[in-house]
XYZ file of N, CA, C and O in Angstrom:
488
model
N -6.316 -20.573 95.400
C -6.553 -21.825 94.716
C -7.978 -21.828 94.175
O -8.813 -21.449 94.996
N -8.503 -22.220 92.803
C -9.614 -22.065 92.487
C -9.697 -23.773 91.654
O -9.036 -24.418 90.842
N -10.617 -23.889 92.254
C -10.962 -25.528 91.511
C -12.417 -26.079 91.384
O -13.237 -26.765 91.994
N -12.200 -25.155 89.875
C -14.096 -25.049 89.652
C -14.629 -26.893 89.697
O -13.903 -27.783 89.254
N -15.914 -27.131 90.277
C -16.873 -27.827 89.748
C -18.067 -28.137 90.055
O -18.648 -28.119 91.141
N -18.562 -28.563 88.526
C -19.952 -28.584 88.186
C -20.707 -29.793 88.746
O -19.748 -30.504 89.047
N -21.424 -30.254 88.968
C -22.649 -30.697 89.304
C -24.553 -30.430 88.853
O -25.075 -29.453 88.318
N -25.022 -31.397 89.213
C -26.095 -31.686 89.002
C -26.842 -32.034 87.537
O -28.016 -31.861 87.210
N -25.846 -32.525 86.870
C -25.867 -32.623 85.479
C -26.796 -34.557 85.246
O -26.846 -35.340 86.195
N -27.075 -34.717 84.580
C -27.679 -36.045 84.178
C -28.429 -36.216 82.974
O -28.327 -35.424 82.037
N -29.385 -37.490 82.953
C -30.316 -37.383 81.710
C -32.026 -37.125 81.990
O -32.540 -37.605 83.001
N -32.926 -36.243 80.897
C -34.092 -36.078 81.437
C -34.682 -35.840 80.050
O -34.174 -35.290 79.073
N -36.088 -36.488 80.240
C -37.005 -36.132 78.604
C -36.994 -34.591 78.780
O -36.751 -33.719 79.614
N -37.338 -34.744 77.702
C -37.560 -33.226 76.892
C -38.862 -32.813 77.362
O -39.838 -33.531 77.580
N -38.730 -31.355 77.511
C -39.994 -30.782 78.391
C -39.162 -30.811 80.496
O -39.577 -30.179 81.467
N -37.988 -31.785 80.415
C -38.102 -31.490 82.150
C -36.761 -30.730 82.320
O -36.054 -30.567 81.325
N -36.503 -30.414 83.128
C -35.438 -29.571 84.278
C -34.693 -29.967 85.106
O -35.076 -30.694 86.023
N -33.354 -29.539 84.947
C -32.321 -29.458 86.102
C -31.873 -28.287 86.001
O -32.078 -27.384 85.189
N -30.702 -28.461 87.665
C -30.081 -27.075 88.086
C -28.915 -27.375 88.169
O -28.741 -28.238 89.030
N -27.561 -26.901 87.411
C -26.506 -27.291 87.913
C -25.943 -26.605 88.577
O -26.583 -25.555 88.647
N -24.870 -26.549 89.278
C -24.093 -26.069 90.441
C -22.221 -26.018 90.013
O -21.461 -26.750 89.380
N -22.109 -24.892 90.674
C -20.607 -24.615 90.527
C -20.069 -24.332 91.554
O -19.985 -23.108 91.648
N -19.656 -24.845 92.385
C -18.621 -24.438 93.211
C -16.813 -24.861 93.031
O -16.265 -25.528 92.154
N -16.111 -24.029 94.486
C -14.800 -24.266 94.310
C -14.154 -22.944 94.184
O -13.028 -23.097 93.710
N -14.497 -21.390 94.485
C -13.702 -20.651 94.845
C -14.179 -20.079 96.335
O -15.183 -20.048 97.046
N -13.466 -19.858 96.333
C -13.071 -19.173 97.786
C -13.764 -17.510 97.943
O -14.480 -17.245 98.908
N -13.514 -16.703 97.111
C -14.419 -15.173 96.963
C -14.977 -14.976 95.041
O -14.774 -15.401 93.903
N -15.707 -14.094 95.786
C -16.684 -14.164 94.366
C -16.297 -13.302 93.058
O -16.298 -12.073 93.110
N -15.980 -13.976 91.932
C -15.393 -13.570 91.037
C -16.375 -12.248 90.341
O -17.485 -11.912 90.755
N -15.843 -11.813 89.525
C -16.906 -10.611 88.598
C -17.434 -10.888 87.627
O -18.499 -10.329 87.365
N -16.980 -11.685 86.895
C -17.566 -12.559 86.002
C -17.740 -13.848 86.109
O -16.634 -14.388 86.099
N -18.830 -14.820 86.235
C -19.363 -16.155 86.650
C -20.038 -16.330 84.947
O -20.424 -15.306 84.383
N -20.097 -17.209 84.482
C -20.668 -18.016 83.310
C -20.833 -19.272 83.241
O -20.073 -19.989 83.893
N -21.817 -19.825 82.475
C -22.192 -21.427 81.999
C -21.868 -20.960 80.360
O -21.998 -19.864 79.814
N -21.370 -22.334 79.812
C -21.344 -22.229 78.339
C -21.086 -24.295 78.087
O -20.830 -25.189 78.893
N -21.232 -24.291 77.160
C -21.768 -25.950 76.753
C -20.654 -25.930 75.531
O -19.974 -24.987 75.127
N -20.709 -27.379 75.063
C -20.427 -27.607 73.861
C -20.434 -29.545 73.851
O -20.043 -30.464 74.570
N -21.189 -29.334 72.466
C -21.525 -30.721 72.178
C -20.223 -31.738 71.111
O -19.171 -31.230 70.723
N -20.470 -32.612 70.932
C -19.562 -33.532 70.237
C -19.414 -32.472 68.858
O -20.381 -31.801 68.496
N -18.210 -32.420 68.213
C -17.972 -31.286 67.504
C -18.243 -30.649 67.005
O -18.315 -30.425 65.797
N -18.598 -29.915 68.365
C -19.539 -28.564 67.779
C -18.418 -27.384 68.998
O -17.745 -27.753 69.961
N -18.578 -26.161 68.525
C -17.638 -25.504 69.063
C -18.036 -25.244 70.655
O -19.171 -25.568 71.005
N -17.037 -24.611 71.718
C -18.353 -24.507 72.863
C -18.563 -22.803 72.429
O -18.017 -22.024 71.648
N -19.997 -22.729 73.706
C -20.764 -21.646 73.100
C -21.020 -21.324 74.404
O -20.992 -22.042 75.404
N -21.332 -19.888 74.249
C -21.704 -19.294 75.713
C -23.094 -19.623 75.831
O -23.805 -19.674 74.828
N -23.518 -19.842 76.938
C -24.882 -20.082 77.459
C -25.345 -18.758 78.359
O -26.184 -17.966 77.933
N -24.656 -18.605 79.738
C -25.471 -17.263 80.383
C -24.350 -16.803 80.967
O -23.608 -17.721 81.316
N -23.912 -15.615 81.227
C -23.375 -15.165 82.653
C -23.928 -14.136 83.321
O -24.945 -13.497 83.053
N -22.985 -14.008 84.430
C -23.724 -12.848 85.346
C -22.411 -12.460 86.329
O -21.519 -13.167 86.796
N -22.726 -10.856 86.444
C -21.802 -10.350 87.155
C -21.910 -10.457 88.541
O -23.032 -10.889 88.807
N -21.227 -10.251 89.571
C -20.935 -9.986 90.821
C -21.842 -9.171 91.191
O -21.941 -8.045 90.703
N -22.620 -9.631 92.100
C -24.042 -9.100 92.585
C -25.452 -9.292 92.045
O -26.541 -9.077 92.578
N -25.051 -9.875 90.530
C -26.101 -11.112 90.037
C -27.766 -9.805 89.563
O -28.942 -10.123 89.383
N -27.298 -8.804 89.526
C -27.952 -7.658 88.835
C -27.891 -7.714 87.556
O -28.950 -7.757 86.929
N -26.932 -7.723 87.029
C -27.080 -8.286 85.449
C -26.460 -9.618 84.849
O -25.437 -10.210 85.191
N -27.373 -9.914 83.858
C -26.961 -11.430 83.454
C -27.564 -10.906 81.811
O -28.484 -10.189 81.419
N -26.402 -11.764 81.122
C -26.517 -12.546 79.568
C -27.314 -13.935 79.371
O -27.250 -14.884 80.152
N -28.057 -13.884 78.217
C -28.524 -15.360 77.756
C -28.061 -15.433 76.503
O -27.691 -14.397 75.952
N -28.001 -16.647 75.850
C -27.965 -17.070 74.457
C -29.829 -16.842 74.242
O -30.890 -16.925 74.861
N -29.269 -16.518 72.936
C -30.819 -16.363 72.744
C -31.342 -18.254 72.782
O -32.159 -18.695 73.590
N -30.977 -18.689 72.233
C -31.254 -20.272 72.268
C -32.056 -20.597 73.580
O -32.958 -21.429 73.680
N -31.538 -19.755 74.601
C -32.040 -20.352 76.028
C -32.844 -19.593 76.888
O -33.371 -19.845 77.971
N -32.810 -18.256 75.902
C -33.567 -17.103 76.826
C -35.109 -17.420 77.010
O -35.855 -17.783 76.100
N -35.390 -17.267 78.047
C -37.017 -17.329 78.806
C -36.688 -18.791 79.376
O -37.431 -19.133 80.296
N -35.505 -19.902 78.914
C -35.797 -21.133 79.797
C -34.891 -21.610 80.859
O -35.047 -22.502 81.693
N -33.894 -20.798 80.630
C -32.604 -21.015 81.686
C -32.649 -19.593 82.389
O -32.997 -18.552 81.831
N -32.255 -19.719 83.654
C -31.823 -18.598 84.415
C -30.821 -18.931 85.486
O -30.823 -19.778 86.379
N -29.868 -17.899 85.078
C -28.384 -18.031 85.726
C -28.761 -17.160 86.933
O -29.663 -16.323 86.957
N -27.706 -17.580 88.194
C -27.533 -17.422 89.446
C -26.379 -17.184 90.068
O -25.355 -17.574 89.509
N -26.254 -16.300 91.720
C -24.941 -16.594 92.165
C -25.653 -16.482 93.877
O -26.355 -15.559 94.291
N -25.313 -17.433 94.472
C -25.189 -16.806 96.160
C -24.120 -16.814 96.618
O -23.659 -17.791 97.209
N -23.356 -15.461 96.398
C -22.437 -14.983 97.111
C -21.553 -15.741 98.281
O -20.434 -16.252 98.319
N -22.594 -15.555 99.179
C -22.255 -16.136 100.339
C -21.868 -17.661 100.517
O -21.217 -18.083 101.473
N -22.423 -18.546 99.323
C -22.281 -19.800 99.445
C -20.992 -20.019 98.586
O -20.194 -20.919 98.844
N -20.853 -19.239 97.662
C -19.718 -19.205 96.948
C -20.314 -20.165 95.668
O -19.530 -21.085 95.434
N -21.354 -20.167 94.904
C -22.265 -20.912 94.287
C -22.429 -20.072 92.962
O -22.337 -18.845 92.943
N -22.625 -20.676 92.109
C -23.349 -20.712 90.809
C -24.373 -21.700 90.737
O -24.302 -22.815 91.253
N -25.321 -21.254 90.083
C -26.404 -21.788 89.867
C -27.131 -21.844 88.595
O -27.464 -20.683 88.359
N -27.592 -22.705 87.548
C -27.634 -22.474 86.294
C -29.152 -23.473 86.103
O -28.993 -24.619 85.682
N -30.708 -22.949 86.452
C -31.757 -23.336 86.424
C -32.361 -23.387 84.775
O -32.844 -22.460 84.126
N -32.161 -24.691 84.408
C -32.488 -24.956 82.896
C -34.482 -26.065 83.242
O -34.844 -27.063 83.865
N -35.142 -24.967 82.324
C -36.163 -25.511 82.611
C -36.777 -25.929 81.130
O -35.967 -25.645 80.248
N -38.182 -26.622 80.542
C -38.437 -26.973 79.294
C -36.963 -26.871 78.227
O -36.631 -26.118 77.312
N -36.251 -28.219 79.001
C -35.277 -28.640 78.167
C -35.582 -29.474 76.622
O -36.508 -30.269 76.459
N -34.867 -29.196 75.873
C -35.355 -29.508 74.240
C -33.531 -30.519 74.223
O -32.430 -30.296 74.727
N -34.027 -31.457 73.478
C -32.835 -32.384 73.207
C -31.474 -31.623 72.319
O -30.343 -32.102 72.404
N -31.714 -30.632 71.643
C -30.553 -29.303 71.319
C -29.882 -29.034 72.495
O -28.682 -28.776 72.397
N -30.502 -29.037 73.805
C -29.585 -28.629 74.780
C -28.614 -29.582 75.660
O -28.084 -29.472 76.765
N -28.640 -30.791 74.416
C -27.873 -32.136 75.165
C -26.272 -31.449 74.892
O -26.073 -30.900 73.808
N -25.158 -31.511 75.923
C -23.835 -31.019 75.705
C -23.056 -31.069 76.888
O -23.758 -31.026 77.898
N -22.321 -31.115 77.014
C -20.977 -31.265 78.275
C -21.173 -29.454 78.426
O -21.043 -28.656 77.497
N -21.521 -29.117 79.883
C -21.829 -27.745 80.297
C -20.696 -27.514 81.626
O -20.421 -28.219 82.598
N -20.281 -26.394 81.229
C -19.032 -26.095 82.004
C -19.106 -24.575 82.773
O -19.707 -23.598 82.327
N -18.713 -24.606 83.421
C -18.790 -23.604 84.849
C -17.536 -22.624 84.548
O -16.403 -23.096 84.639
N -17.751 -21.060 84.136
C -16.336 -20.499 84.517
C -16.562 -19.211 85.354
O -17.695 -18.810 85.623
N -14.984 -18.338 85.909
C -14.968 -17.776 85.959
C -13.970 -16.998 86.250
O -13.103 -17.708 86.761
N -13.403 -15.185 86.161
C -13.233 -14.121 85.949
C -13.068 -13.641 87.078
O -13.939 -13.790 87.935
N -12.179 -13.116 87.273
C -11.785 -12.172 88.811
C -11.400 -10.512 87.834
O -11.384 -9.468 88.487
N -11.145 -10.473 86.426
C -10.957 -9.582 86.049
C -12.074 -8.693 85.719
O -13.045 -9.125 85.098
N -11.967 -7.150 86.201
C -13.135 -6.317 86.046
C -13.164 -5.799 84.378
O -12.390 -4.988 83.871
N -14.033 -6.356 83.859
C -14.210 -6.344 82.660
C -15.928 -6.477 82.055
O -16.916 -6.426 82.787
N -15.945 -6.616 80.878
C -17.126 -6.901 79.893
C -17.037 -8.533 80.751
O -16.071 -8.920 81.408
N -18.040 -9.126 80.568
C -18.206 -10.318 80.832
C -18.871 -11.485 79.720
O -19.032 -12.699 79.844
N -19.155 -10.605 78.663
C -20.629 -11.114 77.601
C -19.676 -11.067 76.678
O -18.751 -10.279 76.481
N -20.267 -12.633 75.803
C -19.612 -12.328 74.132
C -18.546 -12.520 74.064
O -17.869 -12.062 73.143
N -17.959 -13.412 75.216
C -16.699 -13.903 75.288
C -16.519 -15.039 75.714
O -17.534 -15.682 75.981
N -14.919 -15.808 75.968
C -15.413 -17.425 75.945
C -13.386 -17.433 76.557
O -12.701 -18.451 76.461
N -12.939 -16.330 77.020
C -11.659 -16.233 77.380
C -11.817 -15.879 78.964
O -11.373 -14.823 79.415
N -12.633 -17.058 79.952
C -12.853 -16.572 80.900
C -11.265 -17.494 81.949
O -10.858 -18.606 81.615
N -10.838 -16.929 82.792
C -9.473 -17.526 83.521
C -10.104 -18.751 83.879
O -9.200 -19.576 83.742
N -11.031 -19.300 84.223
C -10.905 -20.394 85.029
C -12.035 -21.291 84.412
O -12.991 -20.863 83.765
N -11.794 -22.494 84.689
C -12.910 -23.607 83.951
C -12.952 -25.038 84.990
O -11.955 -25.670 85.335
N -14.084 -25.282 85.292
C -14.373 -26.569 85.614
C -14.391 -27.923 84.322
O -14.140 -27.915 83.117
N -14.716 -28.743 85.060
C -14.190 -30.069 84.267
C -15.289 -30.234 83.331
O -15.208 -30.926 82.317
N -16.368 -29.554 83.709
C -17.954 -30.077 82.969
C -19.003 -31.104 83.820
O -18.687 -31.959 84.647
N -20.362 -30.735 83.341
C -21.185 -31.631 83.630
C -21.646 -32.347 82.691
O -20.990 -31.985 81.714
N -22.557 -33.357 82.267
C -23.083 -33.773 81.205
C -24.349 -33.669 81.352
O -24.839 -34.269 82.310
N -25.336 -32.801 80.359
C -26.624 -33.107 80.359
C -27.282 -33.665 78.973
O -27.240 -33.442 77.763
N -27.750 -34.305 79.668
C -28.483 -35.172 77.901
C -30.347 -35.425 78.078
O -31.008 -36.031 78.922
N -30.672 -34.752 77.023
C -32.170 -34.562 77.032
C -32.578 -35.861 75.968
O -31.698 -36.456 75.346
N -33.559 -36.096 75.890
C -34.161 -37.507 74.865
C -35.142 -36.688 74.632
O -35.473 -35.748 75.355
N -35.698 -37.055 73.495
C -37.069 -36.736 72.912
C -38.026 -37.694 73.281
O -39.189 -37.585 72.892
């Protein structure tokens, strides 16, 4: 049974930080990702990271300010968004992949949480 969800989502000026959270499986998938999408706008990948959290993807949009996470053991995702810019206001969603595969540059991951909402102000 896998029943992704997200957390720690809210509103914050521009320039501050949150961390959201994914839980809801049981063992740790191979592919874990965050990806967003705003009022019609398509969704878009944001970061992932494989199983053992050695390698990870960014959007360039977010690279140097977000850094994606996994503790294993907690069964956790972790998605540390820091000097947030009001572009990064969007319903952000948690997935993931039990299939051993590419993980990057894709948006066909098996499993999806409901979303969080983060909304930045200027």
């Amino acid at each position: 049974q896998v029943q992704l969800v997200e957390s720690g989502g809210g509103s914050v000026q521009a320039g501050g930080s949150l961390r959201l959270s994914c839980t809801g499986y049981g063992y740790s998938p191979y592919c874990m990702g965050w990806f967003r999408q705003a009022p019609g706008k398509e969704r878009e990948g944001v970061a992932t990271i494989y199983t053992g959290g050695s390698s990870t993807y960014y959007a360039d949009s977010v690279k140097g300010r977000f850094t994606i996470s996994r503790d294993n053991a907690k069964n956790t995702l972790y998605l540390q968004m820091n000097s947030l810019k009001p572009e990064d206001t969007a319903m952000y969603y948690c997935a993931a992949d039990w299939r051993k595969r590419n993980c990057n540059y894709r948006t066909d991951f098996g499993y999806w949480g409901q979303g969080t909402q983060v909304t930045v102000s200027s």
